[in-house]
Amino acid sequence: MRWRRSGATSSLETSDAPSAAVRRRRPLFGRPLSALLLLLVVLGLVGQLVTLPFVVLRPGPAVDIIGRPEDGAPVVTVEGAKSYPTSGALYFTTVAQYGGPGRRPTAWNVLGALVDPDAELLRESVVYPPQVSEQAVREQNTAAMTDSQDEAVAVALSKLGRPVTERAEVAEVLPDSPATGALRKGDVITRVDDKAVGHASEITQRIQKSAGDVTLTVKRGGSTQTVPLTPVVRNGRRVVGVLIQPKFSFGVDVKIHVGDVGGPSAGMMFALGVYDTLTPGALTGGQKIAGTGTLVSTGAVGPIGGIAQKMVGAKEAGAGFFLAPRGNCNEVVGHVPDGLVVTPVETFDQALSAVEKAAAGQGASLPSCPGQ
């Protein structure tokens, strides 16, 4: 530090004292940085608070139907018939879903889905009807899971030659429909015109094929009644305005325990698991086989949603084979994980045959989706 005299004035100079120019520049660096940090904090909070009308699908867990989950209890239990030990795995696959009525994803969830190759982003309106409640969705998924289990047990027992009794029961009469005031919840439909029917798909087909009015024969309480109805066309289909639920009576008590999982898409794999449990030996031959698909009591396998995520979940579980509904082939092509053999099926018999071929070491001969 030194004094320097210049005329009548003097000044103090020191190497550790910032110059005026430096003092003026420092705020130019500090203020923008603080503003940027504040902006990032605000954007982070907004991203967490703002929700968007989308649904995010990601691979969910695969559950082994013939194994034992973490709690040690078997998924399939049987009373009234002999069950057999088995090996390998029959996985039903799931989708982890984020979003929907009452639980929309945040903006950050949506952005994350856009950059995740295993995620699928859908508009909420594509997945759910307008104004449906979260409670209604939960109830529908639970009912669909129960129905899928009943249908699966019916298919497996029928394949084994065990007695199965099915009836088509009215679960709901839709308001302002042809059936309003004519049919009631609990009515059992036994005939459409002069044709006997046993399940919902038959009733739907008969109504579609009819040219004019239809006459339903129903059992209500202890009486039988005939109910004439005039179908209306909605979304290109002839309908009378009832929801029909299949009801079954079995000679065997089969229970399927899957915890908090909803929806109908595990039906085909449930039927394979029940069939394996009730037959000697390992149906899979020790292989790990996964799949998905709805199933009705006629044995028909139907398409499902989220198959790309389900194939990823199957691969992550260690499955070597995957059974896919043929109706999903357009979504299978281009999305099959490396090392996973995917084969399409349309019926339970085809699914059973595919598992038996994989068990016998003939998995390479299984058919694939066109273009796969």
mmCIF file of C-alpha atoms in Angstrom, residues 8-372:
data_model
loop_
_atom_site.group_PDB
_atom_site.id
_atom_site.type_symbol
_atom_site.label_atom_id
_atom_site.label_comp_id
_atom_site.label_asym_id
_atom_site.label_seq_id
_atom_site.Cartn_x
_atom_site.Cartn_y
_atom_site.Cartn_z
ATOM 1 C CA ALA A 8 -3.894 18.943 -3.880
ATOM 2 C CA THR A 9 -5.477 15.526 -3.777
ATOM 3 C CA SER A 10 -4.289 12.140 -2.655
ATOM 4 C CA SER A 11 -5.624 8.565 -3.110
ATOM 5 C CA LEU A 12 -5.058 5.170 -1.529
ATOM 6 C CA GLU A 13 -4.228 2.252 -3.862
ATOM 7 C CA THR A 14 -4.078 -1.389 -2.772
ATOM 8 C CA SER A 15 -3.920 -4.619 -4.764
ATOM 9 C CA ASP A 16 -6.691 -6.303 -2.690
ATOM 10 C CA ALA A 17 -9.284 -3.553 -3.160
ATOM 11 C CA PRO A 18 -11.651 -3.994 -6.163
ATOM 12 C CA SER A 19 -11.656 -1.273 -8.717
ATOM 13 C CA ALA A 20 -14.771 0.705 -9.488
ATOM 14 C CA ALA A 21 -15.125 -1.164 -12.783
ATOM 15 C CA VAL A 22 -15.099 -4.512 -11.010
ATOM 16 C CA ARG A 23 -17.585 -3.293 -8.445
ATOM 17 C CA ARG A 24 -19.905 -2.245 -11.240
ATOM 18 C CA ARG A 25 -19.622 -5.576 -13.090
ATOM 19 C CA ARG A 26 -20.240 -7.947 -10.155
ATOM 20 C CA PRO A 27 -24.041 -7.433 -10.019
ATOM 21 C CA LEU A 28 -24.153 -8.211 -13.749
ATOM 22 C CA PHE A 29 -23.085 -11.800 -12.908
ATOM 23 C CA GLY A 30 -24.966 -12.235 -9.621
ATOM 24 C CA ARG A 31 -28.413 -11.000 -10.561
ATOM 25 C CA PRO A 32 -28.964 -13.163 -13.682
ATOM 26 C CA LEU A 33 -27.734 -16.215 -11.814
ATOM 27 C CA SER A 34 -30.141 -15.596 -8.958
ATOM 28 C CA ALA A 35 -32.968 -14.974 -11.377
ATOM 29 C CA LEU A 36 -32.188 -18.209 -13.214
ATOM 30 C CA LEU A 37 -32.172 -20.194 -9.981
ATOM 31 C CA LEU A 38 -35.462 -18.593 -8.941
ATOM 32 C CA LEU A 39 -36.952 -19.409 -12.348
ATOM 33 C CA LEU A 40 -35.870 -23.049 -12.057
ATOM 34 C CA VAL A 41 -37.411 -23.309 -8.590
ATOM 35 C CA VAL A 42 -40.681 -21.810 -9.848
ATOM 36 C CA LEU A 43 -40.734 -24.129 -12.873
ATOM 37 C CA GLY A 44 -40.086 -27.114 -10.600
ATOM 38 C CA LEU A 45 -42.986 -26.177 -8.346
ATOM 39 C CA VAL A 46 -45.285 -25.518 -11.292
ATOM 40 C CA GLY A 47 -44.308 -28.866 -12.849
ATOM 41 C CA GLN A 48 -45.278 -30.615 -9.632
ATOM 42 C CA LEU A 49 -48.533 -28.735 -9.137
ATOM 43 C CA VAL A 50 -49.884 -28.608 -12.687
ATOM 44 C CA THR A 51 -51.665 -31.802 -13.769
ATOM 45 C CA LEU A 52 -52.527 -32.726 -17.335
ATOM 46 C CA PRO A 53 -55.286 -34.884 -18.921
ATOM 47 C CA PHE A 54 -53.017 -37.746 -19.949
ATOM 48 C CA VAL A 55 -52.436 -41.357 -18.980
ATOM 49 C CA VAL A 56 -48.910 -42.763 -18.756
ATOM 50 C CA LEU A 57 -48.376 -46.485 -19.279
ATOM 51 C CA ARG A 58 -45.190 -48.210 -18.092
ATOM 52 C CA PRO A 59 -44.192 -51.883 -17.704
ATOM 53 C CA GLY A 60 -45.721 -53.384 -14.564
ATOM 54 C CA PRO A 61 -44.778 -56.506 -12.600
ATOM 55 C CA ALA A 62 -45.305 -59.996 -13.986
ATOM 56 C CA VAL A 63 -47.053 -62.358 -11.540
ATOM 57 C CA ASP A 64 -46.459 -66.115 -11.630
ATOM 58 C CA ILE A 65 -49.856 -67.817 -11.446
ATOM 59 C CA ILE A 66 -48.418 -71.238 -10.571
ATOM 60 C CA GLY A 67 -45.895 -69.853 -8.104
ATOM 61 C CA ARG A 68 -46.021 -68.240 -4.720
ATOM 62 C CA PRO A 69 -45.891 -64.440 -4.323
ATOM 63 C CA GLU A 70 -43.884 -62.710 -1.622
ATOM 64 C CA ASP A 71 -46.428 -63.572 1.096
ATOM 65 C CA GLY A 72 -45.937 -67.284 0.372
ATOM 66 C CA ALA A 73 -49.603 -68.030 -0.439
ATOM 67 C CA PRO A 74 -50.319 -69.762 -3.764
ATOM 68 C CA VAL A 75 -52.107 -67.720 -6.412
ATOM 69 C CA VAL A 76 -54.422 -70.629 -7.301
ATOM 70 C CA THR A 77 -56.113 -72.717 -4.612
ATOM 71 C CA VAL A 78 -58.485 -75.625 -5.247
ATOM 72 C CA GLU A 79 -61.034 -77.380 -3.047
ATOM 73 C CA GLY A 80 -63.072 -80.342 -4.201
ATOM 74 C CA ALA A 81 -60.508 -81.728 -6.636
ATOM 75 C CA LYS A 82 -56.939 -82.993 -6.531
ATOM 76 C CA SER A 83 -54.247 -80.465 -7.413
ATOM 77 C CA TYR A 84 -50.679 -81.244 -8.469
ATOM 78 C CA PRO A 85 -47.259 -79.678 -7.923
ATOM 79 C CA THR A 86 -45.677 -78.044 -10.940
ATOM 80 C CA SER A 87 -42.581 -76.088 -11.988
ATOM 81 C CA GLY A 88 -41.570 -73.314 -14.318
ATOM 82 C CA ALA A 89 -43.668 -70.168 -14.450
ATOM 83 C CA LEU A 90 -46.853 -68.897 -16.072
ATOM 84 C CA TYR A 91 -46.794 -65.120 -15.767
ATOM 85 C CA PHE A 92 -49.708 -62.809 -16.269
ATOM 86 C CA THR A 93 -48.357 -59.394 -17.163
ATOM 87 C CA THR A 94 -49.512 -55.976 -16.033
ATOM 88 C CA VAL A 95 -49.219 -52.310 -16.910
ATOM 89 C CA ALA A 96 -48.335 -49.660 -14.355
ATOM 90 C CA GLN A 97 -50.734 -46.826 -15.110
ATOM 91 C CA TYR A 98 -50.265 -43.253 -13.981
ATOM 92 C CA GLY A 99 -53.160 -40.878 -14.458
ATOM 93 C CA GLY A 100 -56.847 -41.079 -15.038
ATOM 94 C CA PRO A 101 -59.884 -39.526 -13.350
ATOM 95 C CA GLY A 102 -58.984 -37.989 -10.007
ATOM 96 C CA ARG A 103 -55.248 -38.707 -10.332
ATOM 97 C CA ARG A 104 -53.906 -36.920 -13.370
ATOM 98 C CA PRO A 105 -50.125 -36.976 -13.882
ATOM 99 C CA THR A 106 -48.029 -33.890 -13.255
ATOM 100 C CA ALA A 107 -46.319 -31.991 -16.035
ATOM 101 C CA TRP A 108 -43.015 -33.603 -14.999
ATOM 102 C CA ASN A 109 -44.588 -37.076 -15.244
ATOM 103 C CA VAL A 110 -45.728 -36.277 -18.787
ATOM 104 C CA LEU A 111 -42.302 -34.936 -19.796
ATOM 105 C CA GLY A 112 -40.656 -38.026 -18.323
ATOM 106 C CA ALA A 113 -42.942 -40.277 -20.364
ATOM 107 C CA LEU A 114 -42.008 -38.438 -23.562
ATOM 108 C CA VAL A 115 -38.334 -39.384 -23.156
ATOM 109 C CA ASP A 116 -38.865 -42.902 -21.746
ATOM 110 C CA PRO A 117 -38.733 -45.500 -24.574
ATOM 111 C CA ASP A 118 -40.740 -48.001 -22.504
ATOM 112 C CA ALA A 119 -43.532 -45.562 -21.664
ATOM 113 C CA GLU A 120 -46.633 -44.729 -23.669
ATOM 114 C CA LEU A 121 -48.506 -41.443 -23.356
ATOM 115 C CA LEU A 122 -52.236 -41.393 -24.131
ATOM 116 C CA ARG A 123 -54.867 -38.716 -23.835
ATOM 117 C CA GLU A 124 -57.235 -39.356 -20.940
ATOM 118 C CA SER A 125 -60.223 -39.118 -23.294
ATOM 119 C CA VAL A 126 -58.883 -42.077 -25.290
ATOM 120 C CA VAL A 127 -58.739 -44.320 -22.218
ATOM 121 C CA TYR A 128 -61.780 -43.201 -20.193
ATOM 122 C CA PRO A 129 -65.288 -42.015 -21.064
ATOM 123 C CA PRO A 130 -66.077 -38.389 -20.155
ATOM 124 C CA GLN A 131 -67.006 -37.499 -16.593
ATOM 125 C CA VAL A 132 -66.341 -40.965 -15.189
ATOM 126 C CA SER A 133 -65.241 -40.928 -11.538
ATOM 127 C CA GLU A 134 -62.180 -42.517 -9.997
ATOM 128 C CA GLN A 135 -64.442 -44.657 -7.811
ATOM 129 C CA ALA A 136 -66.389 -45.883 -10.835
ATOM 130 C CA VAL A 137 -63.161 -46.824 -12.634
ATOM 131 C CA ARG A 138 -61.953 -48.764 -9.587
ATOM 132 C CA GLU A 139 -65.255 -50.625 -9.294
ATOM 133 C CA GLN A 140 -65.285 -51.471 -12.998
ATOM 134 C CA ASN A 141 -61.723 -52.798 -12.886
ATOM 135 C CA THR A 142 -62.495 -54.920 -9.839
ATOM 136 C CA ALA A 143 -65.619 -56.345 -11.463
ATOM 137 C CA ALA A 144 -63.708 -57.045 -14.689
ATOM 138 C CA MET A 145 -61.026 -58.940 -12.766
ATOM 139 C CA THR A 146 -63.650 -61.052 -10.975
ATOM 140 C CA ASP A 147 -65.401 -61.838 -14.255
ATOM 141 C CA SER A 148 -62.115 -62.765 -15.934
ATOM 142 C CA GLN A 149 -61.321 -65.226 -13.155
ATOM 143 C CA ASP A 150 -64.745 -66.870 -13.397
ATOM 144 C CA GLU A 151 -64.472 -67.151 -17.181
ATOM 145 C CA ALA A 152 -60.970 -68.615 -16.854
ATOM 146 C CA VAL A 153 -62.074 -71.248 -14.350
ATOM 147 C CA ALA A 154 -65.010 -72.137 -16.618
ATOM 148 C CA VAL A 155 -62.728 -72.617 -19.630
ATOM 149 C CA ALA A 156 -60.164 -74.684 -17.721
ATOM 150 C CA LEU A 157 -62.763 -76.939 -16.094
ATOM 151 C CA SER A 158 -64.628 -77.420 -19.389
ATOM 152 C CA LYS A 159 -61.351 -78.419 -21.066
ATOM 153 C CA LEU A 160 -60.863 -81.009 -18.336
ATOM 154 C CA GLY A 161 -64.407 -82.356 -18.808
ATOM 155 C CA ARG A 162 -65.655 -81.112 -15.451
ATOM 156 C CA PRO A 163 -69.241 -79.814 -15.140
ATOM 157 C CA VAL A 164 -69.783 -76.092 -15.660
ATOM 158 C CA THR A 165 -73.167 -74.356 -15.580
ATOM 159 C CA GLU A 166 -73.410 -70.853 -17.026
ATOM 160 C CA ARG A 167 -76.229 -68.338 -17.104
ATOM 161 C CA ALA A 168 -76.450 -64.832 -18.592
ATOM 162 C CA GLU A 169 -77.659 -62.433 -15.931
ATOM 163 C CA VAL A 170 -78.648 -58.798 -16.376
ATOM 164 C CA ALA A 171 -76.179 -56.756 -14.339
ATOM 165 C CA GLU A 172 -77.523 -53.310 -15.249
ATOM 166 C CA VAL A 173 -80.315 -51.767 -17.298
ATOM 167 C CA LEU A 174 -79.122 -48.571 -18.949
ATOM 168 C CA PRO A 175 -81.356 -45.507 -18.599
ATOM 169 C CA ASP A 176 -83.366 -44.285 -21.574
ATOM 170 C CA SER A 177 -82.859 -47.543 -23.465
ATOM 171 C CA PRO A 178 -85.272 -50.066 -25.028
ATOM 172 C CA ALA A 179 -84.845 -52.291 -21.960
ATOM 173 C CA THR A 180 -85.795 -49.571 -19.462
ATOM 174 C CA GLY A 181 -88.861 -50.727 -17.554
ATOM 175 C CA ALA A 182 -88.923 -54.047 -19.405
ATOM 176 C CA LEU A 183 -85.900 -55.835 -17.930
ATOM 177 C CA ARG A 184 -84.575 -55.815 -14.371
ATOM 178 C CA LYS A 185 -81.242 -56.387 -12.722
ATOM 179 C CA GLY A 186 -80.980 -60.089 -11.908
ATOM 180 C CA ASP A 187 -83.077 -61.295 -14.851
ATOM 181 C CA VAL A 188 -81.547 -64.387 -16.460
ATOM 182 C CA ILE A 189 -81.817 -64.367 -20.269
ATOM 183 C CA THR A 190 -82.308 -67.871 -21.655
ATOM 184 C CA ARG A 191 -83.458 -67.286 -25.244
ATOM 185 C CA VAL A 192 -83.293 -64.651 -27.966
ATOM 186 C CA ASP A 193 -86.295 -65.184 -30.239
ATOM 187 C CA ASP A 194 -86.391 -68.958 -30.697
ATOM 188 C CA LYS A 195 -82.691 -69.601 -30.019
ATOM 189 C CA ALA A 196 -81.370 -70.782 -26.649
ATOM 190 C CA VAL A 197 -78.438 -68.727 -25.334
ATOM 191 C CA GLY A 198 -76.013 -69.423 -22.540
ATOM 192 C CA HIS A 199 -73.641 -66.482 -22.370
ATOM 193 C CA ALA A 200 -73.424 -62.780 -23.169
ATOM 194 C CA SER A 201 -71.622 -63.091 -26.504
ATOM 195 C CA GLU A 202 -74.407 -65.307 -27.876
ATOM 196 C CA ILE A 203 -77.044 -62.767 -26.849
ATOM 197 C CA THR A 204 -75.095 -59.947 -28.500
ATOM 198 C CA GLN A 205 -74.656 -61.934 -31.713
ATOM 199 C CA ARG A 206 -78.351 -62.812 -31.896
ATOM 200 C CA ILE A 207 -79.385 -59.186 -31.439
ATOM 201 C CA GLN A 208 -76.904 -58.078 -34.122
ATOM 202 C CA LYS A 209 -78.272 -60.627 -36.597
ATOM 203 C CA SER A 210 -81.910 -59.753 -35.978
ATOM 204 C CA ALA A 211 -83.627 -57.650 -38.640
ATOM 205 C CA GLY A 212 -86.297 -56.036 -36.478
ATOM 206 C CA ASP A 213 -87.739 -56.520 -32.996
ATOM 207 C CA VAL A 214 -86.381 -59.231 -30.707
ATOM 208 C CA THR A 215 -88.086 -61.274 -28.023
ATOM 209 C CA LEU A 216 -86.072 -62.207 -24.952
ATOM 210 C CA THR A 217 -87.088 -65.077 -22.689
ATOM 211 C CA VAL A 218 -86.053 -64.342 -19.117
ATOM 212 C CA LYS A 219 -86.243 -66.065 -15.777
ATOM 213 C CA ARG A 220 -87.305 -63.688 -13.026
ATOM 214 C CA GLY A 221 -87.714 -65.113 -9.571
ATOM 215 C CA GLY A 222 -89.621 -68.353 -10.013
ATOM 216 C CA SER A 223 -91.325 -67.441 -13.292
ATOM 217 C CA THR A 224 -90.420 -67.273 -16.974
ATOM 218 C CA GLN A 225 -91.438 -64.277 -19.078
ATOM 219 C CA THR A 226 -91.116 -63.156 -22.683
ATOM 220 C CA VAL A 227 -90.067 -59.560 -23.251
ATOM 221 C CA PRO A 228 -90.359 -57.953 -26.718
ATOM 222 C CA LEU A 229 -87.825 -55.200 -27.421
ATOM 223 C CA THR A 230 -86.970 -52.914 -30.321
ATOM 224 C CA PRO A 231 -83.165 -52.535 -30.613
ATOM 225 C CA VAL A 232 -81.641 -49.162 -31.434
ATOM 226 C CA VAL A 233 -78.413 -48.485 -33.327
ATOM 227 C CA ARG A 234 -75.616 -46.901 -31.334
ATOM 228 C CA ASN A 235 -72.058 -46.624 -32.608
ATOM 229 C CA GLY A 236 -73.003 -48.850 -35.510
ATOM 230 C CA ARG A 237 -74.359 -51.676 -33.348
ATOM 231 C CA ARG A 238 -77.869 -52.855 -32.525
ATOM 232 C CA VAL A 239 -78.372 -52.728 -28.765
ATOM 233 C CA VAL A 240 -81.216 -53.059 -26.270
ATOM 234 C CA GLY A 241 -79.484 -51.295 -23.383
ATOM 235 C CA VAL A 242 -78.448 -53.947 -20.869
ATOM 236 C CA LEU A 243 -75.141 -55.030 -19.400
ATOM 237 C CA ILE A 244 -74.950 -58.804 -19.078
ATOM 238 C CA GLN A 245 -72.738 -60.617 -16.599
ATOM 239 C CA PRO A 246 -71.997 -64.339 -16.829
ATOM 240 C CA LYS A 247 -72.714 -66.345 -13.699
ATOM 241 C CA PHE A 248 -71.245 -69.810 -13.192
ATOM 242 C CA SER A 249 -71.741 -72.857 -11.021
ATOM 243 C CA PHE A 250 -68.785 -75.217 -10.663
ATOM 244 C CA GLY A 251 -68.381 -78.591 -9.035
ATOM 245 C CA VAL A 252 -64.932 -77.452 -7.897
ATOM 246 C CA ASP A 253 -64.097 -74.433 -5.739
ATOM 247 C CA VAL A 254 -61.217 -72.597 -7.417
ATOM 248 C CA LYS A 255 -59.890 -69.330 -6.022
ATOM 249 C CA ILE A 256 -57.376 -67.000 -7.687
ATOM 250 C CA HIS A 257 -55.571 -64.552 -5.408
ATOM 251 C CA VAL A 258 -53.828 -61.638 -7.160
ATOM 252 C CA GLY A 259 -54.124 -58.754 -4.701
ATOM 253 C CA ASP A 260 -54.781 -55.211 -5.897
ATOM 254 C CA VAL A 261 -54.836 -55.853 -9.647
ATOM 255 C CA GLY A 262 -57.811 -54.960 -11.824
ATOM 256 C CA GLY A 263 -59.033 -55.437 -15.357
ATOM 257 C CA PRO A 264 -59.915 -58.401 -17.590
ATOM 258 C CA SER A 265 -56.651 -58.974 -19.483
ATOM 259 C CA ALA A 266 -55.260 -61.867 -17.415
ATOM 260 C CA GLY A 267 -58.088 -64.294 -18.251
ATOM 261 C CA MET A 268 -56.155 -66.468 -20.702
ATOM 262 C CA MET A 269 -53.183 -66.883 -18.368
ATOM 263 C CA PHE A 270 -55.493 -67.613 -15.406
ATOM 264 C CA ALA A 271 -57.065 -70.473 -17.376
ATOM 265 C CA LEU A 272 -53.633 -71.925 -18.177
ATOM 266 C CA GLY A 273 -52.656 -71.688 -14.510
ATOM 267 C CA VAL A 274 -55.829 -73.425 -13.335
ATOM 268 C CA TYR A 275 -55.414 -76.132 -15.985
ATOM 269 C CA ASP A 276 -51.799 -76.714 -14.912
ATOM 270 C CA THR A 277 -52.800 -76.888 -11.235
ATOM 271 C CA LEU A 278 -55.441 -79.555 -11.942
ATOM 272 C CA THR A 279 -53.279 -81.771 -14.206
ATOM 273 C CA PRO A 280 -50.257 -83.935 -13.316
ATOM 274 C CA GLY A 281 -46.787 -82.746 -14.272
ATOM 275 C CA ALA A 282 -45.458 -79.342 -15.286
ATOM 276 C CA LEU A 283 -47.391 -77.866 -18.193
ATOM 277 C CA THR A 284 -44.485 -75.529 -18.961
ATOM 278 C CA GLY A 285 -41.791 -78.213 -18.821
ATOM 279 C CA GLY A 286 -39.922 -75.891 -16.479
ATOM 280 C CA GLN A 287 -40.020 -72.965 -18.929
ATOM 281 C CA LYS A 288 -40.937 -69.402 -17.981
ATOM 282 C CA ILE A 289 -43.876 -68.387 -20.151
ATOM 283 C CA ALA A 290 -45.777 -65.100 -19.994
ATOM 284 C CA GLY A 291 -48.788 -63.727 -21.784
ATOM 285 C CA THR A 292 -51.930 -61.642 -21.795
ATOM 286 C CA GLY A 293 -55.420 -61.686 -23.277
ATOM 287 C CA THR A 294 -59.055 -61.573 -22.284
ATOM 288 C CA LEU A 295 -60.974 -64.845 -22.278
ATOM 289 C CA VAL A 296 -64.660 -65.726 -22.488
ATOM 290 C CA SER A 297 -66.247 -69.028 -21.619
ATOM 291 C CA THR A 298 -66.351 -70.065 -25.284
ATOM 292 C CA GLY A 299 -62.540 -70.092 -25.216
ATOM 293 C CA ALA A 300 -62.054 -67.027 -27.446
ATOM 294 C CA VAL A 301 -59.028 -64.836 -26.617
ATOM 295 C CA GLY A 302 -59.477 -61.081 -27.069
ATOM 296 C CA PRO A 303 -57.075 -58.131 -27.471
ATOM 297 C CA ILE A 304 -55.938 -55.908 -24.627
ATOM 298 C CA GLY A 305 -54.181 -52.592 -24.052
ATOM 299 C CA GLY A 306 -50.567 -51.852 -23.163
ATOM 300 C CA ILE A 307 -49.087 -54.921 -24.837
ATOM 301 C CA ALA A 308 -45.747 -53.227 -25.563
ATOM 302 C CA GLN A 309 -45.277 -52.532 -21.849
ATOM 303 C CA LYS A 310 -46.398 -56.059 -20.957
ATOM 304 C CA MET A 311 -43.793 -57.623 -23.247
ATOM 305 C CA VAL A 312 -41.101 -55.541 -21.551
ATOM 306 C CA GLY A 313 -42.384 -56.685 -18.139
ATOM 307 C CA ALA A 314 -42.289 -60.311 -19.293
ATOM 308 C CA LYS A 315 -38.698 -59.953 -20.472
ATOM 309 C CA GLU A 316 -37.677 -58.322 -17.194
ATOM 310 C CA ALA A 317 -39.238 -61.266 -15.300
ATOM 311 C CA GLY A 318 -37.059 -63.692 -17.262
ATOM 312 C CA ALA A 319 -39.722 -65.169 -19.548
ATOM 313 C CA GLY A 320 -38.555 -66.705 -22.813
ATOM 314 C CA PHE A 321 -41.986 -66.982 -24.441
ATOM 315 C CA PHE A 322 -44.945 -64.633 -24.638
ATOM 316 C CA LEU A 323 -48.526 -65.435 -25.709
ATOM 317 C CA ALA A 324 -50.212 -62.441 -27.348
ATOM 318 C CA PRO A 325 -53.786 -62.051 -28.626
ATOM 319 C CA ARG A 326 -53.761 -62.132 -32.418
ATOM 320 C CA GLY A 327 -55.851 -58.976 -32.337
ATOM 321 C CA ASN A 328 -52.804 -57.143 -30.927
ATOM 322 C CA CYS A 329 -50.396 -58.188 -33.683
ATOM 323 C CA ASN A 330 -50.204 -54.675 -35.127
ATOM 324 C CA GLU A 331 -48.902 -53.453 -31.735
ATOM 325 C CA VAL A 332 -46.551 -56.400 -31.278
ATOM 326 C CA VAL A 333 -44.576 -55.850 -34.488
ATOM 327 C CA GLY A 334 -41.621 -53.565 -33.864
ATOM 328 C CA HIS A 335 -41.883 -53.724 -30.066
ATOM 329 C CA VAL A 336 -40.678 -57.238 -29.212
ATOM 330 C CA PRO A 337 -37.761 -57.175 -26.733
ATOM 331 C CA ASP A 338 -34.634 -58.998 -27.809
ATOM 332 C CA GLY A 339 -34.646 -62.667 -26.804
ATOM 333 C CA LEU A 340 -38.420 -62.915 -26.263
ATOM 334 C CA VAL A 341 -40.361 -65.291 -28.528
ATOM 335 C CA VAL A 342 -43.863 -63.887 -29.104
ATOM 336 C CA THR A 343 -46.599 -66.020 -30.645
ATOM 337 C CA PRO A 344 -50.200 -64.938 -31.391
ATOM 338 C CA VAL A 345 -53.237 -66.946 -30.245
ATOM 339 C CA GLU A 346 -56.971 -66.621 -30.794
ATOM 340 C CA THR A 347 -58.310 -69.366 -28.515
ATOM 341 C CA PHE A 348 -57.480 -71.111 -25.275
ATOM 342 C CA ASP A 349 -56.745 -74.299 -27.213
ATOM 343 C CA GLN A 350 -54.129 -72.451 -29.269
ATOM 344 C CA ALA A 351 -52.589 -70.992 -26.115
ATOM 345 C CA LEU A 352 -52.467 -74.421 -24.497
ATOM 346 C CA SER A 353 -50.864 -75.920 -27.604
ATOM 347 C CA ALA A 354 -48.241 -73.146 -27.702
ATOM 348 C CA VAL A 355 -47.271 -73.782 -24.071
ATOM 349 C CA GLU A 356 -47.010 -77.522 -24.704
ATOM 350 C CA LYS A 357 -44.756 -76.924 -27.731
ATOM 351 C CA ALA A 358 -42.525 -74.578 -25.766
ATOM 352 C CA ALA A 359 -42.335 -77.190 -22.992
ATOM 353 C CA ALA A 360 -41.321 -79.844 -25.528
ATOM 354 C CA GLY A 361 -38.496 -77.695 -26.897
ATOM 355 C CA GLN A 362 -40.395 -76.791 -30.064
ATOM 356 C CA GLY A 363 -40.708 -73.088 -29.327
ATOM 357 C CA ALA A 364 -38.821 -72.160 -32.495
ATOM 358 C CA SER A 365 -41.681 -73.609 -34.572
ATOM 359 C CA LEU A 366 -44.342 -71.374 -33.011
ATOM 360 C CA PRO A 367 -46.024 -68.946 -35.429
ATOM 361 C CA SER A 368 -45.410 -65.211 -35.195
ATOM 362 C CA CYS A 369 -47.390 -62.102 -36.083
ATOM 363 C CA PRO A 370 -47.266 -61.072 -39.764
ATOM 364 C CA GLY A 371 -44.292 -58.762 -40.255
ATOM 365 C CA GLN A 372 -42.720 -59.696 -36.930
#
